[in-house]
Amino acid sequence: MSTHDFPRCPEHLYFHWPFCSKKCHYCDFVAFQNHEQYQDAYHETLCCEVETFAQLTDALKTPIKTIFMGGGTPSLYDTTQMAELFAQLRERYNLSQLEEASIEVNPADVEEERLDAWRECGFTRLSIGVQALDDQLLARLNRRQRTQDVFKAMKLAPKYFDRMSIDLILGMPGVSQQQWKDTLTQAMNWPIEHISIYFLTIHEKTPLYFKVERGEHILPADESVIEMYQYTVEFLAHHGFEQYEISNFAKPGAESTHNKAYWDRKPYKGFGIGSSSFDGKSRFTNHKNLPDYLALYKNRSTITYDTKEVLSNQQALLEHLMLSLRQRNGVGLHSMVYLLNEDQKARFFIQVQELIKASLLEEINGNIRLTIRGMILENEVVISLI
């Protein structure tokens, strides 16, 4: 299928760099370790996809607002090749109104030469994968960095970037409540303005999944995770980090514009293996097989996807509800009224009241939003509403 599904180039672009020197044991993303021999070909293919999409959508007519490069480990992307990619973007896309360009980085890769190169490419924001401050735990999870790398990164990065975010994972095996509190306290000493707190998810067939099955890793009890999440929300608020989404906290004005575009269901284009795109009505996924992806763009005349899903009204409703509830402002009751038929309305409002009684939802100024406990049980809440 071609990009003519897209009426125009979206304002938000994502780039996927899938290569890692070590793949984390909890990772379920399209990522490869020990595949260095494919990196040159992948870079060329990525550039071909960028050029082809620009040709087919007349990309210069759309001012791009945000760029995000994720992975994998984008901080391992050869900086000369990355500069080539951004040169092509500036030539073929309208970056005159670019508001935000983020790159995910492993702390072990943060050094002055790379920081300078990332800034020269056009990145304005670093998203640093801290995850934990426990060297033994990081090693058990096959994370490449060590705690000393994080402290080094926090010393060097502010020389080049004003906007920095860190990722932490809540619910790691073997991390006590005091260790988690100490990690948060340490983070408050760093020059950051944004924090993402992700719940550890055990994906099937990952190394972590099998280790948990064998009893090699013991996960904390659900009630302990809920308690620490509530503590985290209150602790970060006390230090000026306002929660604006289930996993995301920012100082005023430092919210991630790119991620908010996903939650607001705005169109976006994903470049690279396994990346997703959304044109406002349908979702597309690029090929996840590396040889298949590398073979796609040799003729530079079409864009093809592995899957396309045209969303039904019910699916669009579910997405709107789910993504709105993830955000701290929640969802307006009036917006839901216009999307539901009479039978659905009656059931919806009954369920809303039941969930309010169960302290999973709260109503504020005509909006319903998740409580702290409701955020942890978000999937169950959404399913019960629909």
Short mmCIF file of N, CA, C and O in Angstrom, two decimals, residues 84-135:
data_model
loop_
_atom_site.label_atom_id
_atom_site.label_comp_id
_atom_site.label_asym_id
_atom_site.label_seq_id
_atom_site.Cartn_x
_atom_site.Cartn_y
_atom_site.Cartn_z
N GLU A 84 23.85 12.91 8.04
CA GLU A 84 23.34 12.74 6.68
C GLU A 84 21.81 12.67 6.68
O GLU A 84 21.14 13.27 5.83
N LEU A 85 21.26 11.92 7.63
CA LEU A 85 19.80 11.80 7.73
C LEU A 85 19.16 13.15 7.98
O LEU A 85 18.18 13.53 7.33
N PHE A 86 19.73 13.93 8.89
CA PHE A 86 19.15 15.23 9.20
C PHE A 86 19.35 16.23 8.07
O PHE A 86 18.50 17.12 7.86
N ALA A 87 20.43 16.10 7.33
CA ALA A 87 20.62 16.96 6.15
C ALA A 87 19.52 16.68 5.13
O ALA A 87 18.97 17.61 4.51
N GLN A 88 19.18 15.42 4.97
CA GLN A 88 18.10 15.05 4.05
C GLN A 88 16.76 15.58 4.56
O GLN A 88 15.93 16.07 3.78
N LEU A 89 16.54 15.49 5.87
CA LEU A 89 15.29 16.01 6.43
C LEU A 89 15.16 17.51 6.18
O LEU A 89 14.09 18.00 5.79
N ARG A 90 16.25 18.25 6.39
CA ARG A 90 16.19 19.69 6.18
C ARG A 90 15.96 20.04 4.71
O ARG A 90 15.33 21.06 4.40
N GLU A 91 16.44 19.19 3.82
CA GLU A 91 16.26 19.44 2.38
C GLU A 91 14.86 19.08 1.90
O GLU A 91 14.29 19.80 1.08
N ARG A 92 14.28 17.98 2.42
CA ARG A 92 13.05 17.45 1.86
C ARG A 92 11.81 17.73 2.73
O ARG A 92 10.70 17.51 2.28
N TYR A 93 12.01 18.17 3.98
CA TYR A 93 10.89 18.44 4.88
C TYR A 93 11.00 19.87 5.40
O TYR A 93 12.07 20.46 5.42
N ASN A 94 9.89 20.40 5.86
CA ASN A 94 9.84 21.77 6.36
C ASN A 94 10.09 21.77 7.87
O ASN A 94 9.18 21.51 8.66
N LEU A 95 11.32 22.05 8.27
CA LEU A 95 11.68 22.07 9.69
C LEU A 95 11.74 23.49 10.25
O LEU A 95 12.27 23.71 11.33
N SER A 96 11.16 24.44 9.54
CA SER A 96 11.28 25.85 9.94
C SER A 96 10.56 26.15 11.25
O SER A 96 10.87 27.14 11.93
N GLN A 97 9.58 25.32 11.61
CA GLN A 97 8.82 25.55 12.84
C GLN A 97 8.98 24.40 13.83
O GLN A 97 8.11 24.16 14.67
N LEU A 98 10.10 23.69 13.74
CA LEU A 98 10.34 22.54 14.62
C LEU A 98 10.38 22.99 16.08
O LEU A 98 11.16 23.87 16.45
N GLU A 99 9.54 22.38 16.91
CA GLU A 99 9.44 22.76 18.32
C GLU A 99 10.28 21.86 19.22
O GLU A 99 10.74 22.31 20.28
N GLU A 100 10.47 20.61 18.81
CA GLU A 100 11.11 19.65 19.71
C GLU A 100 11.70 18.51 18.89
O GLU A 100 11.05 17.98 17.99
N ALA A 101 12.94 18.14 19.18
CA ALA A 101 13.59 16.98 18.54
C ALA A 101 14.30 16.20 19.64
O ALA A 101 15.27 16.69 20.22
N SER A 102 13.80 15.00 19.94
CA SER A 102 14.30 14.21 21.07
C SER A 102 15.05 12.99 20.57
O SER A 102 14.71 12.40 19.53
N ILE A 103 16.04 12.56 21.35
CA ILE A 103 16.75 11.32 21.07
C ILE A 103 16.90 10.55 22.37
O ILE A 103 17.26 11.11 23.42
N GLU A 104 16.59 9.25 22.32
CA GLU A 104 16.81 8.37 23.46
C GLU A 104 18.29 8.00 23.52
O GLU A 104 18.87 7.62 22.49
N VAL A 105 18.88 8.07 24.70
CA VAL A 105 20.31 7.75 24.81
C VAL A 105 20.56 6.85 26.03
O VAL A 105 19.88 6.96 27.05
N ASN A 106 21.52 5.95 25.87
CA ASN A 106 22.01 5.16 26.98
C ASN A 106 23.08 5.98 27.70
O ASN A 106 23.95 6.56 27.03
N PRO A 107 23.05 6.07 29.02
CA PRO A 107 24.04 6.88 29.73
C PRO A 107 25.49 6.53 29.38
O PRO A 107 26.37 7.40 29.39
N ALA A 108 25.73 5.26 29.04
CA ALA A 108 27.10 4.84 28.72
C ALA A 108 27.63 5.48 27.45
O ALA A 108 28.84 5.50 27.21
N ASP A 109 26.73 6.01 26.61
CA ASP A 109 27.14 6.60 25.34
C ASP A 109 27.32 8.12 25.41
O ASP A 109 27.69 8.75 24.41
N VAL A 110 27.03 8.71 26.56
CA VAL A 110 27.07 10.16 26.68
C VAL A 110 28.51 10.61 26.89
O VAL A 110 29.11 10.43 27.94
N GLU A 111 29.06 11.20 25.84
CA GLU A 111 30.40 11.79 25.88
C GLU A 111 30.37 13.06 25.06
O GLU A 111 29.47 13.28 24.24
N GLU A 112 31.34 13.92 25.26
CA GLU A 112 31.26 15.28 24.70
C GLU A 112 31.17 15.27 23.18
O GLU A 112 30.41 16.05 22.60
N GLU A 113 31.92 14.40 22.52
CA GLU A 113 31.89 14.39 21.05
C GLU A 113 30.50 14.03 20.53
O GLU A 113 30.01 14.66 19.58
N ARG A 114 29.87 13.04 21.15
CA ARG A 114 28.52 12.66 20.72
C ARG A 114 27.51 13.75 21.06
O ARG A 114 26.61 14.05 20.25
N LEU A 115 27.61 14.31 22.24
CA LEU A 115 26.68 15.38 22.62
C LEU A 115 26.73 16.53 21.63
O LEU A 115 25.69 17.06 21.20
N ASP A 116 27.92 16.90 21.23
CA ASP A 116 28.09 17.98 20.26
C ASP A 116 27.48 17.61 18.92
O ASP A 116 26.80 18.42 18.28
N ALA A 117 27.70 16.35 18.50
CA ALA A 117 27.16 15.89 17.22
C ALA A 117 25.64 15.86 17.24
O ALA A 117 24.98 16.25 16.26
N TRP A 118 25.05 15.38 18.34
CA TRP A 118 23.59 15.34 18.44
C TRP A 118 23.00 16.75 18.38
O TRP A 118 22.00 16.99 17.71
N ARG A 119 23.64 17.67 19.05
CA ARG A 119 23.17 19.05 19.02
C ARG A 119 23.29 19.64 17.61
O ARG A 119 22.37 20.33 17.13
N GLU A 120 24.41 19.35 16.95
CA GLU A 120 24.60 19.86 15.59
C GLU A 120 23.59 19.28 14.61
O GLU A 120 23.17 19.95 13.67
N CYS A 121 23.19 18.03 14.82
CA CYS A 121 22.16 17.43 13.97
C CYS A 121 20.85 18.20 14.06
O CYS A 121 20.13 18.36 13.07
N GLY A 122 20.53 18.68 15.25
CA GLY A 122 19.30 19.42 15.45
C GLY A 122 18.47 18.96 16.63
O GLY A 122 17.37 19.48 16.87
N PHE A 123 18.98 17.99 17.39
CA PHE A 123 18.25 17.55 18.57
C PHE A 123 18.25 18.65 19.63
O PHE A 123 19.25 19.35 19.82
N THR A 124 17.11 18.76 20.31
CA THR A 124 16.97 19.78 21.34
C THR A 124 16.71 19.18 22.71
O THR A 124 16.71 19.91 23.72
N ARG A 125 16.51 17.86 22.77
CA ARG A 125 16.08 17.23 24.02
C ARG A 125 16.66 15.82 24.12
O ARG A 125 16.60 15.05 23.15
N LEU A 126 17.23 15.50 25.29
CA LEU A 126 17.75 14.16 25.55
C LEU A 126 16.78 13.41 26.44
O LEU A 126 16.29 13.94 27.44
N SER A 127 16.51 12.15 26.08
CA SER A 127 15.75 11.25 26.93
C SER A 127 16.70 10.14 27.38
O SER A 127 17.09 9.28 26.57
N ILE A 128 17.13 10.20 28.64
CA ILE A 128 18.22 9.36 29.13
C ILE A 128 17.66 8.15 29.88
O ILE A 128 16.91 8.30 30.85
N GLY A 129 18.02 6.95 29.43
CA GLY A 129 17.50 5.72 30.01
C GLY A 129 18.24 5.32 31.26
O GLY A 129 19.12 4.45 31.22
N VAL A 130 17.90 5.92 32.40
CA VAL A 130 18.56 5.59 33.67
C VAL A 130 18.06 4.24 34.18
O VAL A 130 18.84 3.35 34.53
N GLN A 131 16.75 4.09 34.28
CA GLN A 131 16.04 2.86 34.70
C GLN A 131 16.25 2.51 36.16
O GLN A 131 15.31 2.26 36.89
N ALA A 132 17.50 2.42 36.64
CA ALA A 132 17.77 2.08 38.04
C ALA A 132 19.18 2.51 38.40
O ALA A 132 20.02 2.71 37.51
N LEU A 133 19.43 2.66 39.70
CA LEU A 133 20.77 3.00 40.19
C LEU A 133 21.28 1.87 41.08
O LEU A 133 21.51 2.03 42.27
N ASP A 134 21.42 0.70 40.47
CA ASP A 134 21.87 -0.50 41.18
C ASP A 134 22.64 -1.34 40.17
O ASP A 134 22.06 -1.96 39.30
N ASP A 135 23.96 -1.33 40.28
CA ASP A 135 24.79 -1.99 39.28
C ASP A 135 24.51 -3.48 39.16
O ASP A 135 24.52 -4.04 38.05
#
